[in-house]
Short mmCIF file of C-alpha atoms in Angstrom, two decimals:
data_model
loop_
_atom_site.label_atom_id
_atom_site.label_comp_id
_atom_site.label_asym_id
_atom_site.label_seq_id
_atom_site.Cartn_x
_atom_site.Cartn_y
_atom_site.Cartn_z
CA MET A 5 -18.03 27.11 -37.31
CA LEU A 6 -16.04 26.52 -34.16
CA VAL A 7 -18.83 27.85 -31.94
CA PHE A 8 -21.34 25.46 -33.65
CA ILE A 9 -18.92 22.31 -33.36
CA LEU A 10 -18.68 23.12 -29.70
CA ALA A 11 -22.12 23.66 -28.89
CA VAL A 12 -22.89 20.26 -30.76
CA ALA A 13 -20.44 18.71 -28.58
CA THR A 14 -21.86 19.82 -25.27
CA ILE A 15 -25.18 18.76 -26.45
CA VAL A 16 -23.94 15.28 -27.56
CA VAL A 17 -21.83 14.71 -24.16
CA THR A 18 -24.69 16.35 -22.37
CA VAL A 19 -27.34 13.81 -23.65
CA TRP A 20 -24.80 10.88 -23.33
CA TRP A 21 -24.11 11.59 -19.64
CA SER A 22 -27.84 11.76 -19.20
CA SER A 23 -28.49 8.44 -20.26
CA GLN A 24 -25.43 6.91 -18.70
CA SER A 25 -26.53 8.30 -15.38
CA ALA A 26 -30.06 8.05 -15.41
CA SER A 27 -30.41 4.70 -13.61
CA ILE A 28 -28.08 5.75 -11.01
CA ARG A 29 -30.74 6.96 -8.33
CA ARG A 30 -31.54 6.76 -4.80
CA HIS A 31 -35.38 6.57 -3.66
CA GLY A 32 -35.94 7.71 -7.40
CA GLN A 33 -33.90 10.69 -6.87
CA ARG A 34 -30.51 11.62 -8.72
CA LEU A 35 -27.28 11.47 -6.29
CA PRO A 36 -25.56 14.84 -5.30
CA ARG A 37 -22.65 15.79 -7.30
CA PRO A 38 -19.40 17.22 -5.48
CA PRO A 39 -18.31 21.05 -5.58
CA GLY A 40 -16.26 21.93 -8.76
CA THR A 41 -18.54 19.75 -11.08
CA LEU A 42 -18.54 21.20 -14.47
CA PRO A 43 -21.62 20.84 -17.13
CA LEU A 44 -19.32 19.27 -19.82
CA LEU A 45 -16.24 18.01 -17.99
CA GLY A 46 -17.98 17.02 -14.87
CA ASN A 47 -15.16 16.19 -12.32
CA GLY A 48 -12.42 15.61 -14.94
CA LEU A 49 -10.09 18.84 -14.40
CA LEU A 50 -10.35 17.71 -10.40
CA PHE A 51 -8.82 14.25 -11.42
CA LEU A 52 -6.09 15.71 -13.27
CA GLN A 53 -4.39 17.07 -10.18
CA ALA A 54 -1.65 15.96 -8.62
CA ARG A 55 -2.47 12.75 -6.61
CA HIS A 56 -2.10 14.35 -3.21
CA LYS A 57 -4.38 17.30 -4.16
CA LEU A 58 -7.06 14.81 -5.19
CA LEU A 59 -6.58 12.96 -2.17
CA HIS A 60 -7.35 16.28 -0.08
CA TRP A 61 -10.71 16.67 -2.31
CA PHE A 62 -11.82 13.23 -1.51
CA THR A 63 -11.47 14.10 2.20
CA GLN A 64 -13.35 17.44 1.45
CA CYS A 65 -16.47 15.68 -0.13
CA GLY A 66 -16.22 12.98 2.93
CA ARG A 67 -16.82 15.83 5.58
CA GLN A 68 -19.42 17.68 3.35
CA TYR A 69 -21.57 14.51 2.54
CA GLU A 70 -20.27 12.45 5.37
CA PHE A 71 -21.92 8.97 4.92
CA GLU A 72 -23.84 9.96 1.67
CA THR A 73 -23.24 8.38 -1.48
CA PHE A 74 -22.23 10.92 -4.22
CA GLU A 75 -21.71 10.66 -7.94
CA ILE A 76 -18.83 11.39 -10.18
CA PHE A 77 -18.57 12.06 -13.85
CA VAL A 78 -15.09 11.86 -15.84
CA PRO A 79 -15.40 12.27 -19.59
CA THR A 80 -14.74 8.85 -21.08
CA LEU A 81 -14.85 6.82 -17.86
CA PRO A 82 -17.76 4.66 -16.86
CA ARG A 83 -20.56 6.23 -14.69
CA GLY A 84 -19.87 6.05 -10.99
CA VAL A 85 -20.30 6.67 -7.32
CA VAL A 86 -18.10 7.46 -4.23
CA ILE A 87 -19.14 5.64 -0.95
CA ASN A 88 -18.35 6.89 2.37
CA ASP A 89 -20.63 4.77 4.56
CA PRO A 90 -18.66 1.76 6.25
CA ALA A 91 -22.10 -0.24 5.67
CA ASN A 92 -22.14 0.50 2.00
CA LEU A 93 -18.29 -0.82 1.75
CA GLU A 94 -19.08 -3.71 3.89
CA TYR A 95 -21.85 -4.67 1.06
CA VAL A 96 -19.34 -3.97 -1.85
CA LEU A 97 -16.54 -6.24 -0.07
CA LYS A 98 -18.79 -8.83 0.91
CA ASN A 99 -20.60 -9.54 -2.22
CA ASP A 100 -18.10 -10.71 -4.70
CA ASP A 101 -20.77 -11.90 -6.94
CA LEU A 102 -21.88 -8.35 -7.48
CA PHE A 103 -18.75 -6.38 -7.60
CA SER A 104 -15.34 -7.51 -9.08
CA LYS A 105 -12.25 -5.54 -10.35
CA GLY A 106 -14.09 -5.35 -13.79
CA GLU A 107 -12.87 -4.16 -17.22
CA PHE A 108 -12.36 -0.55 -15.95
CA PHE A 109 -9.45 -1.49 -13.45
CA ARG A 110 -8.13 -4.35 -15.54
CA SER A 111 -7.76 -2.52 -18.53
CA ARG A 112 -5.67 0.15 -16.78
CA SER A 113 -3.62 -2.05 -14.63
CA TRP A 114 -2.91 -5.08 -17.05
CA ASP A 115 0.45 -3.92 -18.40
CA LEU A 116 1.74 -4.10 -14.94
CA PHE A 117 -0.26 -6.75 -12.91
CA GLY A 118 -1.31 -8.85 -15.97
CA ASN A 119 -3.08 -12.08 -14.46
CA GLY A 120 -1.67 -11.29 -10.84
CA ILE A 121 -3.66 -11.61 -7.58
CA ILE A 122 -4.05 -7.81 -7.41
CA ASN A 123 -5.71 -7.95 -10.74
CA VAL A 124 -7.87 -10.75 -11.50
CA ASP A 125 -11.22 -12.42 -9.86
CA GLY A 126 -12.61 -15.88 -9.70
CA ALA A 127 -10.83 -19.21 -9.92
CA LEU A 128 -7.45 -17.50 -10.77
CA TRP A 129 -7.62 -15.29 -7.92
CA LYS A 130 -8.39 -18.11 -5.58
CA SER A 131 -5.64 -20.48 -6.73
CA GLN A 132 -3.22 -17.65 -5.91
CA ARG A 133 -4.61 -17.12 -2.64
CA LYS A 134 -4.45 -20.78 -2.00
CA ALA A 135 -1.00 -21.01 -2.82
CA ALA A 136 0.06 -18.03 -0.57
CA LEU A 137 -1.89 -19.02 2.46
CA PRO A 138 1.09 -21.32 3.97
CA PHE A 139 3.49 -18.32 3.15
CA PHE A 140 1.51 -16.05 5.68
CA GLY A 141 1.16 -18.74 7.91
CA THR A 142 2.14 -18.55 11.58
CA ALA A 143 5.02 -21.08 11.47
CA ASN A 144 6.46 -18.76 8.53
CA LEU A 145 5.93 -15.59 10.53
CA LYS A 146 8.07 -16.81 13.39
CA THR A 147 10.73 -17.72 11.17
CA ILE A 148 10.59 -14.19 9.57
CA ILE A 149 10.89 -12.48 12.99
CA ASP A 150 13.38 -14.74 14.64
CA ASP A 151 15.72 -15.86 12.03
CA VAL A 152 15.17 -13.80 8.72
CA LEU A 153 14.73 -10.13 9.69
CA PRO A 154 17.40 -10.19 12.45
CA HIS A 155 20.04 -10.88 9.73
CA ILE A 156 18.96 -8.14 7.24
CA TRP A 157 18.19 -5.98 10.19
CA SER A 158 21.90 -6.22 11.31
CA GLU A 159 23.25 -5.17 7.84
CA THR A 160 20.81 -2.36 7.60
CA ARG A 161 22.03 -1.20 11.50
CA GLN A 162 25.80 -1.47 10.41
CA SER A 163 25.25 0.62 7.37
CA LEU A 164 23.28 3.39 9.13
CA GLU A 165 26.13 3.42 11.69
CA ARG A 166 28.52 4.02 9.00
CA GLN A 167 26.47 6.76 7.65
CA ALA A 168 26.12 8.06 11.36
CA ALA A 169 29.67 8.45 11.90
CA THR A 170 30.23 10.59 8.74
CA HIS A 171 27.13 12.95 9.73
CA ALA A 172 25.79 12.20 6.30
CA ILE A 173 22.10 12.86 5.43
CA VAL A 174 20.21 9.67 4.75
CA ASP A 175 17.16 8.95 2.59
CA MET A 176 15.12 6.67 5.04
CA ALA A 177 12.76 5.95 2.22
CA ASP A 178 15.60 4.36 0.02
CA VAL A 179 16.68 2.47 3.64
CA PHE A 180 13.15 0.96 4.11
CA LEU A 181 12.86 0.12 0.27
CA GLU A 182 16.16 -1.75 0.46
CA LEU A 183 15.28 -3.60 3.82
CA THR A 184 11.80 -4.89 2.44
CA THR A 185 13.44 -5.47 -1.21
CA ARG A 186 16.10 -7.61 0.39
CA LEU A 187 13.12 -9.10 2.81
CA MET A 188 10.73 -10.19 0.30
CA GLY A 189 13.40 -11.27 -2.03
CA ARG A 190 14.77 -13.51 0.34
CA LEU A 191 11.54 -14.84 1.78
CA ALA A 192 9.41 -15.66 -1.45
CA TYR A 193 12.14 -16.20 -3.90
CA ASP A 194 15.22 -17.12 -2.18
CA MET A 195 17.06 -14.24 -4.03
CA ASP A 196 19.47 -11.86 -2.74
CA LEU A 197 17.44 -8.77 -4.08
CA HIS A 198 18.52 -5.13 -3.79
CA ALA A 199 16.44 -2.13 -4.53
CA SER A 200 19.20 -0.80 -6.97
CA HIS A 201 18.05 -3.84 -8.96
CA PRO A 202 16.97 -2.16 -12.68
CA PHE A 203 13.50 -3.84 -11.82
CA SER A 204 12.99 -1.33 -8.79
CA GLU A 205 13.19 1.84 -10.91
CA ALA A 206 11.46 0.30 -13.86
CA PHE A 207 8.31 -0.64 -11.39
CA GLU A 208 8.49 2.79 -9.91
CA ILE A 209 7.92 4.33 -13.21
CA ALA A 210 5.17 1.73 -14.27
CA SER A 211 3.31 2.21 -10.96
CA GLY A 212 3.45 5.94 -11.48
CA ALA A 213 1.87 5.48 -15.19
CA ILE A 214 -0.89 3.23 -14.06
CA GLY A 215 -1.56 5.25 -11.14
CA GLU A 216 -2.24 8.25 -13.97
CA ARG A 217 -4.62 5.98 -16.24
CA PHE A 218 -7.02 6.03 -13.31
CA GLN A 219 -7.02 9.98 -13.38
CA ASN A 220 -6.04 10.97 -16.76
CA PRO A 221 -9.16 9.99 -19.41
CA LEU A 222 -6.70 10.81 -22.20
CA TRP A 223 -3.80 8.68 -21.19
CA LYS A 224 -3.77 6.40 -24.27
CA VAL A 225 -3.36 9.51 -26.16
CA LYS A 226 -0.32 10.68 -23.83
CA GLU A 227 1.34 7.30 -23.85
CA ALA A 228 1.03 6.99 -27.66
CA LEU A 229 2.72 10.35 -27.89
CA TRP A 230 5.16 10.08 -25.00
CA GLY A 231 5.17 6.75 -23.38
CA ALA A 232 8.33 5.24 -24.54
CA ALA A 233 9.88 5.17 -21.17
CA VAL A 234 6.81 3.66 -19.52
CA TRP A 235 6.63 0.77 -22.31
CA ARG A 236 10.45 0.19 -21.39
CA ALA A 237 9.59 0.01 -17.78
CA PHE A 238 6.69 -2.30 -18.28
CA ASP A 239 9.02 -4.66 -20.21
CA GLU A 240 11.89 -4.55 -17.59
CA VAL A 241 9.23 -5.32 -14.92
CA HIS A 242 8.20 -8.45 -16.94
CA ARG A 243 11.49 -9.77 -17.86
CA PHE A 244 12.36 -9.63 -14.49
CA GLY A 245 9.15 -11.50 -13.35
CA LYS A 246 10.26 -14.31 -16.02
CA CYS A 247 13.58 -14.28 -14.28
CA ILE A 248 12.12 -15.25 -11.18
CA VAL A 249 10.09 -18.17 -12.39
CA VAL A 250 13.14 -19.26 -14.54
CA ARG A 251 15.44 -19.37 -11.52
CA ALA A 252 12.41 -21.30 -9.29
CA SER A 253 13.66 -24.57 -11.04
CA GLU A 254 15.92 -26.70 -13.41
CA GLU A 255 13.05 -27.67 -15.24
CA GLU A 256 12.22 -24.22 -16.38
CA LYS A 257 15.44 -23.24 -17.34
CA ALA A 258 15.67 -26.44 -19.48
CA SER A 259 12.07 -25.28 -21.04
CA GLY A 260 13.77 -22.32 -23.03
CA LEU A 261 12.05 -19.50 -21.12
CA VAL A 262 15.55 -17.42 -20.77
CA VAL A 263 15.94 -15.55 -23.59
CA GLU A 264 19.14 -13.11 -24.05
CA PRO A 265 17.49 -9.62 -22.99
CA GLU A 266 17.21 -11.26 -19.49
CA LYS A 267 21.10 -11.78 -19.04
CA LYS A 268 21.71 -8.68 -17.05
CA TYR A 269 19.23 -9.83 -14.35
CA HIS A 270 20.83 -12.99 -13.96
CA SER A 271 24.23 -11.05 -13.25
CA SER A 272 22.36 -8.16 -10.97
CA ILE A 273 21.49 -10.74 -8.73
CA ASP A 274 24.15 -12.56 -6.39
CA LYS A 275 25.30 -15.68 -8.29
CA ASN A 276 26.00 -17.51 -4.84
CA GLN A 277 22.30 -16.97 -4.16
CA GLN A 278 20.70 -19.75 -6.12
CA PRO A 279 17.17 -20.82 -5.45
CA ASP A 280 17.25 -23.57 -2.74
CA ARG A 281 14.21 -25.43 -3.12
CA ARG A 282 13.96 -26.17 0.57
CA SER A 283 15.71 -23.07 2.06
CA ALA A 284 15.96 -22.64 5.85
CA SER A 285 15.65 -19.29 5.13
CA ASN A 286 11.91 -19.72 5.30
CA GLY A 287 11.43 -22.88 7.13
CA GLY A 288 10.28 -24.75 3.76
CA ALA A 289 8.92 -24.30 0.49
CA ASN A 290 8.92 -20.62 -0.77
CA LEU A 291 6.28 -18.53 -2.39
CA ILE A 292 7.52 -19.21 -5.83
CA ASP A 293 7.23 -22.92 -5.28
CA ALA A 294 3.98 -22.83 -4.21
CA LEU A 295 2.88 -20.83 -7.02
CA LYS A 296 4.39 -23.12 -9.51
CA ASP A 297 2.71 -26.08 -7.80
CA GLU A 298 -0.86 -24.35 -8.06
CA LEU A 299 -0.79 -22.18 -11.52
CA GLU A 300 -0.29 -24.08 -14.63
CA SER A 301 1.19 -21.15 -16.83
CA PRO A 302 4.74 -19.78 -16.24
CA LYS A 303 3.25 -16.51 -17.35
CA HIS A 304 0.71 -16.60 -14.40
CA VAL A 305 3.45 -17.72 -11.99
CA ALA A 306 5.62 -14.57 -13.12
CA ASP A 307 2.37 -12.35 -13.03
CA SER A 308 1.49 -13.66 -9.44
CA ALA A 309 4.99 -13.27 -8.15
CA LEU A 310 5.41 -9.77 -9.23
CA ASN A 311 2.20 -8.96 -7.61
CA PHE A 312 3.21 -10.46 -4.21
CA LEU A 313 6.58 -8.70 -4.43
CA SER A 314 4.89 -5.57 -4.81
CA ALA A 315 2.49 -5.98 -2.35
CA GLY A 316 4.93 -6.97 0.34
CA ARG A 317 7.93 -4.58 -0.62
CA ASP A 318 6.56 -1.33 -1.61
CA THR A 319 3.66 -0.88 0.48
CA LEU A 320 5.54 -1.64 3.72
CA ALA A 321 8.44 0.43 3.10
CA GLN A 322 6.13 3.38 2.34
CA ALA A 323 3.92 2.74 5.60
CA LEU A 324 7.15 2.68 7.27
CA THR A 325 8.69 5.86 5.83
CA TRP A 326 5.28 7.85 6.85
CA THR A 327 5.52 6.28 10.24
CA LEU A 328 9.15 7.42 11.00
CA HIS A 329 8.12 10.97 9.69
CA LEU A 330 5.12 11.21 12.15
CA LEU A 331 7.58 9.98 14.98
CA MET A 332 10.13 12.66 14.08
CA GLU A 333 6.97 15.37 14.16
CA HIS A 334 5.83 13.85 17.62
CA PRO A 335 9.00 12.85 19.83
CA SER A 336 6.75 12.45 22.72
CA VAL A 337 5.28 9.52 20.86
CA ALA A 338 8.95 8.22 20.06
CA GLU A 339 9.54 8.27 23.67
CA ARG A 340 6.84 6.42 24.95
CA VAL A 341 7.58 3.73 22.38
CA MET A 342 11.23 3.55 24.11
CA GLN A 343 9.47 3.30 27.69
CA GLU A 344 7.33 0.33 26.25
CA MET A 345 10.43 -1.27 25.15
CA ASN A 346 12.04 -0.75 28.53
CA ALA A 347 9.17 -2.37 30.13
CA SER A 348 9.19 -5.16 27.65
CA GLY A 349 12.80 -6.06 28.69
CA LEU A 350 14.38 -4.38 25.79
CA GLU A 351 16.20 -2.01 27.73
CA ASN A 352 20.04 -2.43 26.29
CA GLU A 353 21.15 -3.42 23.07
CA GLU A 354 22.08 -6.95 24.28
CA SER A 355 18.30 -7.48 24.75
CA GLN A 356 16.68 -9.47 21.61
CA LEU A 357 13.46 -8.70 19.92
CA ASP A 358 11.70 -11.97 18.95
CA PHE A 359 8.37 -13.33 17.78
CA GLY A 360 6.81 -13.17 21.47
CA LEU A 361 7.65 -9.70 21.72
CA VAL A 362 6.14 -8.14 18.33
CA GLN A 363 2.70 -9.43 19.29
CA PRO A 364 -0.07 -7.15 19.93
CA HIS A 365 -0.19 -8.07 23.65
CA SER A 366 3.26 -7.56 24.41
CA MET A 367 4.12 -3.97 22.34
CA PRO A 368 0.52 -2.56 21.80
CA TYR A 369 1.73 1.30 21.77
CA THR A 370 4.12 0.27 19.07
CA LEU A 371 1.43 -1.35 17.04
CA ALA A 372 -0.93 1.39 17.77
CA VAL A 373 1.58 3.87 16.06
CA PHE A 374 2.02 1.78 13.08
CA SER A 375 -1.94 1.55 12.90
CA GLU A 376 -2.33 5.47 13.49
CA SER A 377 0.13 6.12 10.80
CA LEU A 378 -1.83 3.77 8.36
CA ARG A 379 -4.89 5.74 9.26
CA LEU A 380 -3.35 8.58 8.01
CA TYR A 381 -1.36 7.56 5.21
CA PRO A 382 -2.90 4.35 4.04
CA PRO A 383 -0.52 2.79 1.24
CA VAL A 384 -3.29 2.11 -1.23
CA PRO A 385 -4.94 5.25 -0.86
CA VAL A 386 -8.02 4.80 -3.45
CA GLU A 387 -9.67 1.66 -4.26
CA ILE A 388 -12.27 0.73 -7.05
CA LYS A 389 -14.36 -2.01 -7.88
CA GLN A 390 -17.17 -2.37 -10.76
CA CYS A 391 -20.71 -3.64 -10.68
CA ILE A 392 -21.01 -7.24 -12.25
CA SER A 393 -24.79 -6.59 -12.13
CA SER A 394 -27.23 -4.42 -11.21
CA THR A 395 -27.74 -4.00 -7.25
CA ILE A 396 -29.08 -1.66 -4.46
CA LEU A 397 -26.45 -0.42 -1.71
CA PRO A 398 -27.71 -0.34 1.92
CA ASP A 399 -28.59 3.41 1.50
CA GLY A 400 -31.13 2.56 -1.15
CA THR A 401 -28.32 3.84 -4.19
CA VAL A 402 -29.36 2.03 -7.15
CA LEU A 403 -26.14 1.01 -9.36
CA PRO A 404 -26.80 -0.46 -12.96
CA THR A 405 -24.29 -2.95 -14.50
CA GLY A 406 -21.00 -1.46 -15.29
CA ALA A 407 -21.13 1.40 -12.57
CA VAL A 408 -17.89 2.11 -10.79
CA VAL A 409 -17.92 2.17 -7.27
CA VAL A 410 -15.01 4.31 -5.52
CA TRP A 411 -13.97 4.47 -2.07
CA CYS A 412 -10.90 6.38 -0.68
CA PRO A 413 -9.11 4.77 2.55
CA TRP A 414 -7.22 8.26 2.78
CA SER A 415 -10.80 10.02 3.29
CA PHE A 416 -11.83 7.12 5.55
CA GLY A 417 -9.16 7.83 7.79
CA ARG A 418 -9.92 11.59 8.02
CA SER A 419 -13.71 10.92 8.56
CA TRP A 420 -15.14 12.91 11.85
CA ARG A 421 -17.86 10.41 11.83
CA ILE A 422 -15.61 7.21 12.11
CA TRP A 423 -12.76 8.85 13.99
CA GLY A 424 -14.27 12.09 15.92
CA ASP A 425 -13.21 15.58 15.60
CA ASP A 426 -9.63 15.13 16.19
CA ALA A 427 -9.27 13.03 13.03
CA ASP A 428 -6.66 14.86 11.47
CA VAL A 429 -4.29 14.58 14.64
CA PHE A 430 -1.88 11.77 14.92
CA ARG A 431 -2.82 10.12 18.36
CA PRO A 432 -1.93 6.45 18.64
CA GLU A 433 -3.76 6.47 22.04
CA ARG A 434 -6.88 6.22 19.97
CA TRP A 435 -6.25 2.48 19.45
CA LEU A 436 -5.68 1.58 22.97
CA ASP A 437 -8.00 0.25 25.80
CA LYS A 438 -7.20 0.28 29.11
CA ILE A 439 -7.24 -3.33 30.42
CA PRO A 440 -9.29 -3.87 33.48
CA ALA A 441 -7.64 -5.19 36.79
CA SER A 442 -9.60 -8.07 37.02
CA ALA A 443 -8.42 -9.23 33.27
CA PRO A 444 -6.66 -12.54 33.01
CA GLY A 445 -2.85 -12.98 32.01
CA GLY A 446 0.18 -12.92 33.60
CA ALA A 447 2.58 -10.39 35.04
CA ASP A 448 5.16 -11.56 32.24
CA ARG A 449 2.95 -10.09 29.46
CA THR A 450 3.91 -6.29 28.80
CA GLY A 451 0.50 -5.59 27.73
CA ILE A 452 -0.73 -6.48 31.20
CA VAL A 453 2.65 -4.29 32.81
CA THR A 454 1.51 -1.35 30.59
CA GLY A 455 -2.12 -1.53 31.20
CA TRP A 456 -3.13 -1.43 27.47
CA ARG A 457 -4.44 -3.38 24.70
CA VAL A 458 -5.13 -2.62 20.94
CA LYS A 459 -8.71 -1.80 19.71
CA THR A 460 -9.75 -3.68 16.80
CA LYS A 461 -11.77 -1.63 14.22
CA THR A 462 -13.75 -3.06 11.23
CA ALA A 463 -12.16 -3.56 8.02
CA TYR A 464 -15.08 -1.35 6.71
CA GLU A 465 -14.16 1.76 9.01
CA PHE A 466 -10.37 0.91 8.60
CA PRO A 467 -10.33 -0.48 5.08
CA VAL A 468 -6.58 -0.35 4.70
CA PHE A 469 -6.17 -4.38 4.55
CA ASN A 470 -9.29 -4.60 2.39
CA GLY A 471 -12.15 -6.85 3.87
CA GLY A 472 -14.35 -9.53 2.95
CA ALA A 473 -13.03 -12.47 1.01
CA ARG A 474 -10.21 -10.20 -0.30
CA THR A 475 -9.00 -9.38 3.04
CA CYS A 476 -5.04 -8.95 3.10
CA LEU A 477 -3.35 -12.10 3.48
CA GLY A 478 -0.02 -10.13 4.58
CA ARG A 479 -1.68 -7.98 7.49
CA LYS A 480 0.03 -9.93 10.39
CA MET A 481 3.17 -10.11 8.64
CA ALA A 482 3.37 -6.54 7.83
CA GLU A 483 2.30 -5.63 11.55
CA PHE A 484 4.91 -7.77 13.00
CA GLU A 485 7.48 -6.52 10.89
CA ALA A 486 6.96 -3.20 11.38
CA VAL A 487 7.04 -3.29 15.22
CA TYR A 488 10.34 -5.22 14.82
CA ILE A 489 11.71 -2.45 12.44
CA ILE A 490 10.20 0.75 14.37
CA ALA A 491 11.59 -0.77 17.77
CA SER A 492 14.93 -1.54 16.62
CA LEU A 493 15.45 1.71 14.83
CA LEU A 494 14.22 3.72 17.78
CA ARG A 495 16.35 1.89 20.48
CA THR A 496 19.55 2.23 17.97
CA PHE A 497 19.37 5.75 16.55
CA GLU A 498 18.23 9.23 16.86
CA MET A 499 16.88 10.81 13.68
CA THR A 500 16.29 14.07 12.71
CA GLU A 501 14.34 15.01 9.91
CA ILE A 502 15.83 17.71 6.98
CA LYS A 503 13.31 20.07 5.89
CA ASP A 504 15.74 22.11 3.56
CA ASN A 505 14.85 20.97 -0.25
CA ARG A 506 18.30 22.11 -1.35
CA VAL A 507 19.93 18.87 0.46
CA GLY A 508 17.12 16.65 -1.00
CA GLY A 509 13.35 15.78 -0.34
CA HIS A 510 10.45 17.69 -1.13
CA TRP A 511 9.25 19.82 2.02
CA THR A 512 6.04 21.79 1.18
CA ALA A 513 3.67 24.14 2.56
CA GLU A 514 1.53 21.29 3.26
CA GLY A 515 4.48 19.38 4.66
CA ARG A 516 5.40 15.92 3.24
CA VAL A 517 3.19 14.92 0.44
CA SER A 518 2.85 11.68 -1.92
CA LYS A 519 3.77 11.60 -5.26
CA ASN A 520 1.81 10.23 -8.38
CA SER A 521 1.58 6.41 -7.96
CA LEU A 522 -1.02 3.65 -7.43
CA THR A 523 0.41 3.60 -3.87
CA LEU A 524 1.68 6.33 -1.31
CA PRO A 525 5.50 7.06 -1.77
CA MET A 526 6.70 10.15 -0.31
CA ASP A 527 7.75 12.50 -2.82
CA GLY A 528 11.33 13.32 -2.62
CA GLY A 529 11.91 10.50 0.04
CA LEU A 530 12.76 11.41 3.61
CA PRO A 531 16.12 12.94 3.99
CA CYS A 532 17.25 12.47 7.90
CA LEU A 533 20.38 13.30 9.99
CA VAL A 534 21.11 9.91 11.90
CA LYS A 535 22.88 9.56 14.92
CA LEU A 536 23.61 6.80 17.37
CA ARG A 537 21.48 6.86 20.77
CA ARG A 538 23.08 6.98 23.76
CA HIS A 539 22.13 4.33 26.35
CA GLU A 540 22.33 5.20 30.01
CA SER A 541 24.43 2.14 31.85
#
């Protein structure tokens, strides 16, 4: 009887899949399927792997098929393809009328991102982007680099100096998360927010659960049986989102939005740091004010605020963690960053970094280091969109309405076709061009002194900051902050990575790996021994 049931199930699934995939064709032929595709389970077992193993699988497929689109099948999920060709990705990202986040994405991420900018399309997405534009403008970036970040970095430096004095092992992933949490809390919401806040742990749990939803077709069953902690995390995150809105104005306090369970959030944020509607910390109205002005629903404001907090906090902290790991693995690169700082006039502790010095033309090599780290360790390693209506990709692949399109920035960053045979190698120089002797510019510009300038890659070869209409608003902010923090860290401290799992972290035969999440947190953190750098007089 059991054999009969399995046979019938096999036939049903096979017929269903054949009907679902019949309309995915290229020049009348079915697309190739990747190695390991099973008759009944398709690629389902592969998607149940740990995230870092799945990313490796995407890379191997990318190298096998190069720019050829291939088909994937996971039971209970919509039919879909994986694209590796920059031309196909450009088509997807530039045609919002054909591709959207779609029900596939939203149904899995809704419980965390709600109506935030990460999760929506159309008018609601446009209004949130419009509200955020001034926050990411040049005037605000200058205030961040010249006024806000120096204060927060100074306190971070003092904490590291105390730990260096006691020879303590420091988890630099935690240090970076604390720094970016404080920075984003101050800039966007005028809050003295810390990574120890209950929101942070809840968001990490929730993000891990959302990431698993995209890999595990039985996630609903799992959460129904063992998901109590996950749902508590969702509740914690959204209570904090409401708290941000409540603190934004006295008008909303009077509206009755504050409820009893949120009292702990009020007590966990510094009472002396009430929202200042025209705070000097960001040179004018902050992000939460702009969102309130643009969005009618307090729930939409709360969702949007949480989305921007995640985008500005977690991704930068993770990118800095992987960058420091690579610098410790390649001391000659760290030394060259130091040389660039010296050439910029930052040879001693008294010299001050400022907005002019974090520009690409001033410290091109340091920016190249950060870009190379992002190439190898993109904070969002897998992206998904869904077809609104049937269409044909530039390579001739026919996609029906509802088909899922997947691309993997992790795999794009390791593509031999895009980056050459040394795509696996950490080599910041690939981002630099020699400046011709006749190039305009003064000798006071470090880029001219050192003789290099930063190359540009299209968003479709280097899709770390998305592309098309949804190009990341915070790219310049992330790059400027990263250059400032990398330079400040290296000029003050020497770091030694601890590769002994008995004292923390998770060092494997593959080196450092990421843990399951929507983004790319380092599994086990980055334990380091920190000591003060000696400067020659």
